[in-house]
Short mmCIF file of C-alpha atoms and ligand atoms in Angstrom, two decimals:
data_model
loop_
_atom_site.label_atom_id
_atom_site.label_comp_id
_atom_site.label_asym_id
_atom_site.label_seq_id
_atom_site.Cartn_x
_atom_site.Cartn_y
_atom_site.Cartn_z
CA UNK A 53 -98.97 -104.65 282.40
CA UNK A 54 -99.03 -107.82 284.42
CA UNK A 55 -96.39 -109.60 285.62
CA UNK A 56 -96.05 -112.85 286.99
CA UNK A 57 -94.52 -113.86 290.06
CA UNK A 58 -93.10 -116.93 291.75
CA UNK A 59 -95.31 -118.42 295.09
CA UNK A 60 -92.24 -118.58 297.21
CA UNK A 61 -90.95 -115.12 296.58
CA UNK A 62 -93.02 -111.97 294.93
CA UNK A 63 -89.62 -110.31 294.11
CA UNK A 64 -89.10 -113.48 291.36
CA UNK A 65 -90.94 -112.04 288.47
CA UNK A 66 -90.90 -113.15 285.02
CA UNK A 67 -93.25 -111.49 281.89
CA UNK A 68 -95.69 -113.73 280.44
CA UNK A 69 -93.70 -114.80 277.91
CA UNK A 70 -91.39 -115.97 280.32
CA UNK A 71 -93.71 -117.55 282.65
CA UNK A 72 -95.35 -119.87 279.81
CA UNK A 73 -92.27 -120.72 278.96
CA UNK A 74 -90.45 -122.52 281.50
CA UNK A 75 -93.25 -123.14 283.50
CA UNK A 76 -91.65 -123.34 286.74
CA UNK A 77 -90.36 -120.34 288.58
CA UNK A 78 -86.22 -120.85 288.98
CA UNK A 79 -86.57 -121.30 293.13
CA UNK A 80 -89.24 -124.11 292.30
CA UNK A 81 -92.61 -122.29 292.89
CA UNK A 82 -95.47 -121.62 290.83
CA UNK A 83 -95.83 -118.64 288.77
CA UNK A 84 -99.49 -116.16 290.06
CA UNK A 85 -100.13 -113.19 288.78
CA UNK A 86 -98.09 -110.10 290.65
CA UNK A 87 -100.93 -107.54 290.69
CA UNK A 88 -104.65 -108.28 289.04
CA UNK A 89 -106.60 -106.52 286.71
CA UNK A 90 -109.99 -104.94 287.55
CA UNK A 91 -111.92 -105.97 284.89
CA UNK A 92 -116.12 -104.56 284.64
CA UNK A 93 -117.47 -107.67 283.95
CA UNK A 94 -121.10 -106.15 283.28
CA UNK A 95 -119.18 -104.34 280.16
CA UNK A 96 -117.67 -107.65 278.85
CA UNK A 97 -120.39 -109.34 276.02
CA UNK A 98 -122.36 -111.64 276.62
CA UNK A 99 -123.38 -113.10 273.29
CA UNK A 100 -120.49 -114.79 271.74
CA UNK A 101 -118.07 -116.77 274.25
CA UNK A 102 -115.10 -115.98 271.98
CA UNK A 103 -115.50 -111.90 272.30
CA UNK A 104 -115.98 -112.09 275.91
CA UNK A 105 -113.09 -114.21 275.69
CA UNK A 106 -110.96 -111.81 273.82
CA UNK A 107 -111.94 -108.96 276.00
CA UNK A 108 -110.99 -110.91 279.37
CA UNK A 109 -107.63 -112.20 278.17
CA UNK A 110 -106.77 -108.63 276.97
CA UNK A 111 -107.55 -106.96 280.15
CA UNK A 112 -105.20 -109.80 281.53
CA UNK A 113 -102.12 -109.39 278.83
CA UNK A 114 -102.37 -106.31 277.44
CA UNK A 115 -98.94 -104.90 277.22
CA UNK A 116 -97.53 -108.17 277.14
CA UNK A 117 -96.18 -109.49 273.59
CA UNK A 118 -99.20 -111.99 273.38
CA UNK A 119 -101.33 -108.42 273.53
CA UNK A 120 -101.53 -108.86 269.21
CA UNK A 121 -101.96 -112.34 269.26
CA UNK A 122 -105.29 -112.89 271.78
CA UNK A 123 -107.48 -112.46 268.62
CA UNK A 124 -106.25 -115.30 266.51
CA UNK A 125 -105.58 -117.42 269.43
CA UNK A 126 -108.92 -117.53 270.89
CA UNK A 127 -110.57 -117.95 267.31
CA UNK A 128 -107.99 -120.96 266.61
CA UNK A 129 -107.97 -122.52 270.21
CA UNK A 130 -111.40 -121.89 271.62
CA UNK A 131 -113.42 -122.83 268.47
CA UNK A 132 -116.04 -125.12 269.96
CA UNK A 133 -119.32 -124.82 271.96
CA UNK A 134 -119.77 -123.64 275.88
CA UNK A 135 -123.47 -124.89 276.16
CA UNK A 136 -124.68 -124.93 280.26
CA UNK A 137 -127.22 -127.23 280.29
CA UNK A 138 -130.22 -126.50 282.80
CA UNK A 139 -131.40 -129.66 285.28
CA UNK A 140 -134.01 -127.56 287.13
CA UNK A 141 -134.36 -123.92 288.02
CA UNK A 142 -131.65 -123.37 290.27
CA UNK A 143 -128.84 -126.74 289.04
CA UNK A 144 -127.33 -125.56 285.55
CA UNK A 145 -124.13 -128.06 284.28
CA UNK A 146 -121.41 -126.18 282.02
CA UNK A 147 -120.79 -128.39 279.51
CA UNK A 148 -116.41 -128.55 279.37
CA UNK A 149 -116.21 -131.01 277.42
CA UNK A 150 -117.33 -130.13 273.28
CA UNK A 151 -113.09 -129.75 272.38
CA UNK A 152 -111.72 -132.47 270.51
CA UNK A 153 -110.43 -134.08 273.32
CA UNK A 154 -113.93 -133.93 275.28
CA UNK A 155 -112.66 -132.08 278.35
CA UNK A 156 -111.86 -129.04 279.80
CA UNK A 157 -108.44 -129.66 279.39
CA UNK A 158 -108.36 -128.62 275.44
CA UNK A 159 -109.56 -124.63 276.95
CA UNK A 160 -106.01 -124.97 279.01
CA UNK A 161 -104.10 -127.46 276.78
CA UNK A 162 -104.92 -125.34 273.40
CA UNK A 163 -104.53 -121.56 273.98
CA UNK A 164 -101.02 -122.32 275.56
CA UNK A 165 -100.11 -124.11 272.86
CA UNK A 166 -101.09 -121.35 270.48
CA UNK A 167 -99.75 -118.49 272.59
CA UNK A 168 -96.45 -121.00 272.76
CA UNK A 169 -96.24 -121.00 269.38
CA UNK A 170 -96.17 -117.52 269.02
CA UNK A 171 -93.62 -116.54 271.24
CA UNK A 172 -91.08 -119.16 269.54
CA UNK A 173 -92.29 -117.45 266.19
CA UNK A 174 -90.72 -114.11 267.59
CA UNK A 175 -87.67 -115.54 269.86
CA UNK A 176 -86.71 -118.55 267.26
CA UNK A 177 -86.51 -121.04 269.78
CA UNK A 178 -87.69 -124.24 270.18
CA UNK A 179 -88.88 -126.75 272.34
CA UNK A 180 -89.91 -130.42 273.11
CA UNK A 181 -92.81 -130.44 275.54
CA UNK A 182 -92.50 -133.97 277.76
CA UNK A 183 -95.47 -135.36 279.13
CA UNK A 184 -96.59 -138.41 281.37
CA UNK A 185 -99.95 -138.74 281.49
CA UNK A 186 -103.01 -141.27 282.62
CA UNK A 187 -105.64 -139.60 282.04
CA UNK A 188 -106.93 -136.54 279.98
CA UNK A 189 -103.84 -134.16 279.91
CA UNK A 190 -102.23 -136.24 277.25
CA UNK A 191 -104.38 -136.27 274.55
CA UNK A 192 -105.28 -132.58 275.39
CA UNK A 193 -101.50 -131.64 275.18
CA UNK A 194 -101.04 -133.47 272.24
CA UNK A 195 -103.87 -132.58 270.06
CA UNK A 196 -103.13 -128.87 271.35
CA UNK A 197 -99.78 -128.44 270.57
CA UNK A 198 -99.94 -130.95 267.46
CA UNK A 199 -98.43 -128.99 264.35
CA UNK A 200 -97.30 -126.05 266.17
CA UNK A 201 -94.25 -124.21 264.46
CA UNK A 202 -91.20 -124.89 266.93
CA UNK A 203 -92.64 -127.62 269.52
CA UNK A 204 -92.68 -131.33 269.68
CA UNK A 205 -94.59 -133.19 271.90
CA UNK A 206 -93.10 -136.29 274.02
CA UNK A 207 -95.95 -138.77 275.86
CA UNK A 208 -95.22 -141.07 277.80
CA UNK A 209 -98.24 -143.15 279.37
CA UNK A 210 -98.00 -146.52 280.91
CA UNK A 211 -98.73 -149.71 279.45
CA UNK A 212 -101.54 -151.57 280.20
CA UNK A 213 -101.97 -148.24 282.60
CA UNK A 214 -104.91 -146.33 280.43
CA UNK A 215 -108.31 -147.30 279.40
CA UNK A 216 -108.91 -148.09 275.55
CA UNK A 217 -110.62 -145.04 274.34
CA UNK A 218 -107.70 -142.95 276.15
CA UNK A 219 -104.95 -144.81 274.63
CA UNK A 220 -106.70 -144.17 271.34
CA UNK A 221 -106.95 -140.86 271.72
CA UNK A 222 -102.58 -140.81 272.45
CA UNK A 223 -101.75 -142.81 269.91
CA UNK A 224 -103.30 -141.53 267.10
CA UNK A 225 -100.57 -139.61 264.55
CA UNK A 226 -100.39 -136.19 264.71
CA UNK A 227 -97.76 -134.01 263.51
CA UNK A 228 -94.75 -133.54 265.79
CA UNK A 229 -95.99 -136.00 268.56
CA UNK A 230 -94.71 -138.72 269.47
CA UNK A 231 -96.40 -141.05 272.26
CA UNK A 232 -94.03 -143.59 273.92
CA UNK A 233 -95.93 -146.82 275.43
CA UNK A 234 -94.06 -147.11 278.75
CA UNK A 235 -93.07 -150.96 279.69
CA UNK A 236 -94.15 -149.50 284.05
CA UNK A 237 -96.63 -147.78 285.84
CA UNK A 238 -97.68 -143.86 285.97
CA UNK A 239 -95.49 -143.14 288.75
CA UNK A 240 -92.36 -144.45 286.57
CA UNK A 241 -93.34 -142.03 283.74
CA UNK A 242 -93.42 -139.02 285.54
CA UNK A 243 -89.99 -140.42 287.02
CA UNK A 244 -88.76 -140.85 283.16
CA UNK A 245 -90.22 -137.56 283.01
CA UNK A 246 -88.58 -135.66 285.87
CA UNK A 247 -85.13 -137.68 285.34
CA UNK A 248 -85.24 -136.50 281.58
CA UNK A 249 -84.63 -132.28 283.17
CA UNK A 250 -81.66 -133.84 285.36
CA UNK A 251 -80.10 -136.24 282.49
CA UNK A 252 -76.42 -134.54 282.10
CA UNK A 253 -77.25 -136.53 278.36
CA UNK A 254 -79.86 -134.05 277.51
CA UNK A 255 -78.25 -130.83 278.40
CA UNK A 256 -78.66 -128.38 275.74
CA UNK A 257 -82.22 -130.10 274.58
CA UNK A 258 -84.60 -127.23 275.47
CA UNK A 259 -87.37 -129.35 277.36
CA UNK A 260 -90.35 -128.03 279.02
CA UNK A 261 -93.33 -129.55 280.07
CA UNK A 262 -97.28 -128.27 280.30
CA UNK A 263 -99.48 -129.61 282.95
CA UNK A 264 -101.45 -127.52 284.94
CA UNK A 265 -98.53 -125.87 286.62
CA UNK A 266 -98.35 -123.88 283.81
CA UNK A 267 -99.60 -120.24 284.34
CA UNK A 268 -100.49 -120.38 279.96
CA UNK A 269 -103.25 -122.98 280.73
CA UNK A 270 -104.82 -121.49 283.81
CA UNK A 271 -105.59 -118.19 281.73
CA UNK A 272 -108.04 -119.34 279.11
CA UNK A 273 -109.68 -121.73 282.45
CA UNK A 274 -110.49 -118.25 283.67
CA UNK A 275 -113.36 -117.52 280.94
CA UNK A 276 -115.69 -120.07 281.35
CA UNK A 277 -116.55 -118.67 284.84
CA UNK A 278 -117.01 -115.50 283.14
CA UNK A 279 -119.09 -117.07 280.86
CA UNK A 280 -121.27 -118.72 283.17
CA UNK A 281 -122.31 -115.53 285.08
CA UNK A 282 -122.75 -112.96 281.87
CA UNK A 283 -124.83 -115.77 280.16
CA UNK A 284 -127.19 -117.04 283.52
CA UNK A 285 -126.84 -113.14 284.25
CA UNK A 286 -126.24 -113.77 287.62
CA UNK A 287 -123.83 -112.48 290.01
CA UNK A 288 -124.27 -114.92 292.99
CA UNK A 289 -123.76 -118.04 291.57
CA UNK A 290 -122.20 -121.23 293.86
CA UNK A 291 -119.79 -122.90 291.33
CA UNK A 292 -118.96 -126.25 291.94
CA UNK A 293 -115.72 -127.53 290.82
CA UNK A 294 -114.67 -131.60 290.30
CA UNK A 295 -111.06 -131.13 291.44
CA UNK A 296 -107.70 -133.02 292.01
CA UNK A 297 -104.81 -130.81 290.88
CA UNK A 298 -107.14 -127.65 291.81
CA UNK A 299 -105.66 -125.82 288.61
CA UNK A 300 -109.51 -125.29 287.81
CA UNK A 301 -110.47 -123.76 291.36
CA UNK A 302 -107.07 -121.73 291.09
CA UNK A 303 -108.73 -120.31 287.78
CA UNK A 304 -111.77 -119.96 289.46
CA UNK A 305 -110.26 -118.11 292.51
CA UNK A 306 -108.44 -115.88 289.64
CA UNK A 307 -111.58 -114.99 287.75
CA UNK A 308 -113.01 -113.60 291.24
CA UNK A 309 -109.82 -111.39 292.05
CA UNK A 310 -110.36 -109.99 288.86
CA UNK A 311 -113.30 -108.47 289.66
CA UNK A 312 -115.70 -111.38 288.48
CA UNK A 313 -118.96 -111.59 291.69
CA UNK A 314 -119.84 -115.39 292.51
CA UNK A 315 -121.48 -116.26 296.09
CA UNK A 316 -118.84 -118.81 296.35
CA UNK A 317 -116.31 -121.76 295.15
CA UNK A 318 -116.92 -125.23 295.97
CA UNK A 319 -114.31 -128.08 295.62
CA UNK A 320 -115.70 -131.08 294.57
CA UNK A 321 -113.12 -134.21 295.57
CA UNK A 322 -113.45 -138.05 295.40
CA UNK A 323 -111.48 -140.17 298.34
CA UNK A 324 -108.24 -138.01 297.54
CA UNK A 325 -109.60 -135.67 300.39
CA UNK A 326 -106.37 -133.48 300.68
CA UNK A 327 -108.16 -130.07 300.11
CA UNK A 328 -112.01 -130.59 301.53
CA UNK A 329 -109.77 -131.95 304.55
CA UNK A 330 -107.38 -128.91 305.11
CA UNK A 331 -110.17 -126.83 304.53
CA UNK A 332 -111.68 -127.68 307.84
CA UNK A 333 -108.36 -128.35 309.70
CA UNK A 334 -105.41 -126.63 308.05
CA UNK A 335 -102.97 -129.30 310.06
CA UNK A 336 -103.93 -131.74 307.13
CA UNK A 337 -101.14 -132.89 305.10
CA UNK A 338 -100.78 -134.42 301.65
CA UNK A 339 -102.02 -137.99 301.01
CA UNK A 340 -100.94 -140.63 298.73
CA UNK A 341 -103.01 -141.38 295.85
CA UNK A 342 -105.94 -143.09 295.99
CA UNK A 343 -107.80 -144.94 292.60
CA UNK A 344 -111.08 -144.06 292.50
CA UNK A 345 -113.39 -143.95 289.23
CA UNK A 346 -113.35 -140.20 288.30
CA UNK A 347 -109.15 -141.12 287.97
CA UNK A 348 -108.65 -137.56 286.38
CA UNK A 349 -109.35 -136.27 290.25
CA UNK A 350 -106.45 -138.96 291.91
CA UNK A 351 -104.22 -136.10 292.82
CA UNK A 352 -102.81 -136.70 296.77
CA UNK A 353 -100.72 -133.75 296.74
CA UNK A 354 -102.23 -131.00 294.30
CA UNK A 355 -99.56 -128.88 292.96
CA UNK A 356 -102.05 -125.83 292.50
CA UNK A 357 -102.64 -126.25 296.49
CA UNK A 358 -99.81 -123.71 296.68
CA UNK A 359 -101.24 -121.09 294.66
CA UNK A 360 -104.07 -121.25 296.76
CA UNK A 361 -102.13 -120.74 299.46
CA UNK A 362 -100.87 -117.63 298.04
CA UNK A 363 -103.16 -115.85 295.99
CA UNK A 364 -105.77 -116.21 299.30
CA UNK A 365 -105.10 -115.69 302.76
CA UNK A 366 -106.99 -118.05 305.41
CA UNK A 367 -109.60 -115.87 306.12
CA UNK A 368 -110.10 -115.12 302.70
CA UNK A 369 -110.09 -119.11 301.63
CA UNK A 370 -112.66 -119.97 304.27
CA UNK A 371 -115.12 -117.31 302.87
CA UNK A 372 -114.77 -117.87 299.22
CA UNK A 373 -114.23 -122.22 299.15
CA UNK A 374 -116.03 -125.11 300.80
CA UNK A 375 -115.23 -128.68 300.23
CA UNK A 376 -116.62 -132.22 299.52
CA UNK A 377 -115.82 -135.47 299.42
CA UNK A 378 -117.92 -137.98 297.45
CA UNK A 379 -117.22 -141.68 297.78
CA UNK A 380 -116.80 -143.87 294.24
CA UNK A 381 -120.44 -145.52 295.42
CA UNK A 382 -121.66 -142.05 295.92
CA UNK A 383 -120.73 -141.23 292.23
CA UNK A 384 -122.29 -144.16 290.94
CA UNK A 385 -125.51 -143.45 292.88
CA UNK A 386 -124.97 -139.38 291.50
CA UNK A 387 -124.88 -140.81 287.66
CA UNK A 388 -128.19 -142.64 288.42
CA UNK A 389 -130.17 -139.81 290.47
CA UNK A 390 -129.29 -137.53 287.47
CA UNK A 391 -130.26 -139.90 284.89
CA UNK A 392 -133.68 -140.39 286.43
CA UNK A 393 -134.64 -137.25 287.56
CA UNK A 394 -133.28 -135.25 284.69
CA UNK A 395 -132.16 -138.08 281.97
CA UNK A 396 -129.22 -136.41 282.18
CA UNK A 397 -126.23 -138.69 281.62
CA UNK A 398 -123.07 -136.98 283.52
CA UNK A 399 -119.47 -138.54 283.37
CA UNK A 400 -118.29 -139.83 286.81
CA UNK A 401 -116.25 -136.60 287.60
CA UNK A 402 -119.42 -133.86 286.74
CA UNK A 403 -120.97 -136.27 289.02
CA UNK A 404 -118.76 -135.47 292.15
CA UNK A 405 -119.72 -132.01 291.36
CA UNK A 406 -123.33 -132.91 290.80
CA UNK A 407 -123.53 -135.24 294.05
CA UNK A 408 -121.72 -131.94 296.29
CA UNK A 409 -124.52 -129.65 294.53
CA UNK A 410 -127.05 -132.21 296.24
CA UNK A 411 -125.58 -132.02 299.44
CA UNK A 412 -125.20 -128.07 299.85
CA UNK A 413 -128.26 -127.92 298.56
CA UNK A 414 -129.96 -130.20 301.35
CA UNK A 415 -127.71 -128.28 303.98
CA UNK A 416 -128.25 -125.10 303.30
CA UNK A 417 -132.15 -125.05 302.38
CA UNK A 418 -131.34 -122.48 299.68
CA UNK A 419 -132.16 -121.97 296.35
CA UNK A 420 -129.54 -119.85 295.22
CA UNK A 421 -128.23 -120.96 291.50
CA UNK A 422 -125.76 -124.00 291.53
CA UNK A 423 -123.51 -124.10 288.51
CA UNK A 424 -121.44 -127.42 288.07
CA UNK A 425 -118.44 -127.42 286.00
CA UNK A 426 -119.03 -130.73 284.07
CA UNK A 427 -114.99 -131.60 282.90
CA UNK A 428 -115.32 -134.58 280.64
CA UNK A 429 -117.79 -136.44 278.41
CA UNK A 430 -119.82 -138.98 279.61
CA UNK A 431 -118.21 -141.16 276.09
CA UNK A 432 -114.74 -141.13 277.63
CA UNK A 433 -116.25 -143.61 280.67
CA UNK A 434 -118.11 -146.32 279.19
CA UNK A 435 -117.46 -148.64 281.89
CA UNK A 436 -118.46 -146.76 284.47
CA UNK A 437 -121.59 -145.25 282.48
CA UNK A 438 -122.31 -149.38 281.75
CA UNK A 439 -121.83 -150.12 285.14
CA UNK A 440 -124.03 -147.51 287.06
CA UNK A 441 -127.09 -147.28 284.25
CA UNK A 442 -126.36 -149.95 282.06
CA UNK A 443 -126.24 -148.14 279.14
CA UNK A 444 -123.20 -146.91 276.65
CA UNK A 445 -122.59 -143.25 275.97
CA UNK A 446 -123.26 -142.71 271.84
CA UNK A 447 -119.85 -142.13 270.85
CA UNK A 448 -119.67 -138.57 269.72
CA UNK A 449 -117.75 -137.80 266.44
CA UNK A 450 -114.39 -136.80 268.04
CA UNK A 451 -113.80 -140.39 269.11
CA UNK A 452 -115.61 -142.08 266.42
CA UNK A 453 -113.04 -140.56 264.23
CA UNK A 454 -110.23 -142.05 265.79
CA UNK A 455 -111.39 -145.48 265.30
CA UNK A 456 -109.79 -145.58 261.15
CA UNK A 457 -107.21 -143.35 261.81
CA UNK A 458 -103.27 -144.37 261.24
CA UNK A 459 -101.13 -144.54 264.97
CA UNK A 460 -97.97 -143.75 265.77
CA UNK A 461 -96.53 -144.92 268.98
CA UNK A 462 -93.29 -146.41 270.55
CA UNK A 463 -92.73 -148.90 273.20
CA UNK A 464 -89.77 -148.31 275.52
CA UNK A 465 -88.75 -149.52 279.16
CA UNK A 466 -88.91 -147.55 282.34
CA UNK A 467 -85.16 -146.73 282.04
CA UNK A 468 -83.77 -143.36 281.60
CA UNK A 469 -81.51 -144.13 278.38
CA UNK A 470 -84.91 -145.60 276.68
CA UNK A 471 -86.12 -142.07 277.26
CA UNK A 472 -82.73 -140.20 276.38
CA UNK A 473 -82.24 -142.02 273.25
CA UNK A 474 -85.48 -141.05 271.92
CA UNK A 475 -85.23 -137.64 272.70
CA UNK A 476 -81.28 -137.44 271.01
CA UNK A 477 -83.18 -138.89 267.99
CA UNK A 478 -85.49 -136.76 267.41
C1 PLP B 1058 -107.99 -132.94 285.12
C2 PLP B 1058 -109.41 -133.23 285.39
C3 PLP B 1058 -110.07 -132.83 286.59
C4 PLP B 1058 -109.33 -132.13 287.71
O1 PLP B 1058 -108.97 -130.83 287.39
P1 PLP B 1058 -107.86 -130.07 288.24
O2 PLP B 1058 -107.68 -128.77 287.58
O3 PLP B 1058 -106.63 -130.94 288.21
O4 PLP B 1058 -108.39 -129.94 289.64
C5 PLP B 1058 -111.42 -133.09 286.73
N1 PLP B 1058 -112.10 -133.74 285.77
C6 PLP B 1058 -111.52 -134.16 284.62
C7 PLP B 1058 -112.33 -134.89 283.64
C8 PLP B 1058 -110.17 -133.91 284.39
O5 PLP B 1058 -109.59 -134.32 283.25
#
């Protein structure tokens, strides 16, 4: 059975259960997995994503008390398409982004909700997941643990802070969420947020939170690479990964220490250069954050940089990961190569990944097979679609739903008894 261990110390262990629920290992590091499976990929199936996907995740938690639960789950959370989309003969895109939320974060935000869910069904407990959010975690948390048995959901965004189709997609009503509007900026949310844990007020109120320091959402970000290699059926494939937080390169780098073959890993970063940087002089430190168009990447200090660190020694990281860095006019110029060589229309963040693809690809001279994990649908950036081809995304039916439905949403000041009294209310 695997266990999970804490970053700073491999004696800290906690079960699975444990892990996904608290999040955060008690001497403040991350929880990785202690030992990993070996797992024969060439027996997993390759026709339906959901078997392959219950076959991975039980190699990975059987034993566990989720072991009975990885059937329903993945039917429930991973009910939508994993189409990979070919440019040319050696550039496929795998398309993220077909959850209700349109991107990759439902896969993450969705099984640990489920799995969640199930553990409170067996312990009794409860608890009130707090989020700040800017960008796509919200609405993924939100519409993935909406109307689970035992959790609320708390999101706090700032006002004025998101674009229009993102604030619709936090606002709308669903059951046991509540989104507070935030009278301050991002940075005063997640200080809301992070007060909240520390309020001698709220002691007692079992709080938790679920970005992607969460062990529960890396798991299910695992399959996908799976995916990509049993369906292409190839076992030399150069990923390329649009990253900020690196929680989908840590599930990357996961997948291959679990026996999964892939020539190689490639980060994929806009001007918040942290990783692509340390990668070629590990001196770099953290930055501060820097807006840039793909804003689901503007992460100066990625948490999952410390997994990294120690699921992969330096050696080890050199082989496996490369970096890049692609400019916000580099982006814009990636949208409109794509479009006109392939009328293929690629949110800003698939096109970091796309424009990195380009590069290797003129560096290296090779044709090996580039697969780019596209995280987002083009329909969640109209601006920046408008603005680099001049054309608006067709809205697809996830978002053109949201347009009639009823809201539900609070406005409170940046102060920590705004926060407090709504979470004593609730
Ligand atoms: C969150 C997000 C990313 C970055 O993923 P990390 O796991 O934080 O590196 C990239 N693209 C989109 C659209 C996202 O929402």
């Amino acid at each position: 059975m695997i266990s999970f261990c804490s970053t700073r110390d491999p004696a800290l262990l906690a079960s699975a259960g444990e892990a996904l629920e608290v999040g955060l290992a008690s001497d403040g590091g991350l929880f990785i997995p202690q030992s990993f499976p070996t797992i024969d990929v060439a027996a997993l199936p390759s026709e339906s994503f959901q078997e392959m996907a219950r076959m991975w995740l039980h190699a990975w938690l059987k034993g566990t008390e989720f072991e009975k639960d990885i059937s329903s789950v993945v039917d429930d959370a991973l009910n939508f398409s994993v189409p990979i989309y070919r440019l040319d003969e050696n550039t496929a895109v795998l398309e993220l982004f077909h959850g209700p939320t349109l991107s990759f974060k439902d896969y993450g935000a969705r099984t640990m909700a489920r799995l969640l869910g199930q553990r409170l069904a067996r312990t009794g407990g409860n608890r009130i997941i707090l989020v700040a959010t800017s960008g796509d975690t919200g609405s993924a948390v939100a519409d993935g643990f909406a109307g689970i048995d035992g959790i609320q959901v708390v999101l706090l965004y700032p006002s004025g802070g998101v674009s229009e189709i993102q604030e619709r997609q936090l606002i709308v009503e669903r059951p046991n969420v509540q989104a507070l509007r935030v009278k301050g900026s991002f940075d005063d949310c997640q200080q809301l947020v992070k007060g909240a844990f520390a309020d001698p007020a709220l002691v007692g109120i079992p709080l938790s939170t679920a970005n992607s320091i969460n062990i529960g959402r890396l798991l299910p970000q695992m399959l996908y690479y799976v995916w990509a290699v049993k369906h292409l059926q190839n076992n030399d494939i150069e990923f390329y990964v649009p990253s900020g937080n690196l929680g989908n390169m840590t599930a990357g780098v996961m997948t291959h220490l679990a026996g999964l073959s892939v020539h190689g890993l490639r980060a994929a970063h806009n001007a918040n250069d942290f990783y692509p940087a340390f990668l070629l002089d590990p001196s770099t430190a953290f930055g501060s954050t820097i807006q840039t168009l793909s804003n689901a990447m503007d992460v100066g200090a990625p948490s999952n940089f410390e997994r990294l660190q120690a699921l992969l020694n330096p050696a080890k990281m050199r082989q496996l990961i490369q970096g890049e860095v692609v400019s916000d006019q580099d982006t814009i110029a990636s949208m409109q190569r794509v479009y006109e060589q392939y009328g293929y229309l690629a949110d800003p963040h698939t096109a970091v990944g796309l424009e990195a693809s380009r590069r290797f690809r003129l560096k290296s001279g090779e044709e090996r097979l580039h697969v780019i994990l596209s995280t987002a649908h083009p329909a969640k950036f109209p601006e920046v679609c408008e603005r680099a081809l001049g054309i608006k995304p067709v809205e697809p039916a996830q978002l053109a739903a949201l347009r009639d439905a009823s809201t539900n949403v609070v406005d409170i000041g940046a102060q920590r008894e705004h926060l407090a009294s709504v979470l004593l209310g609730l």
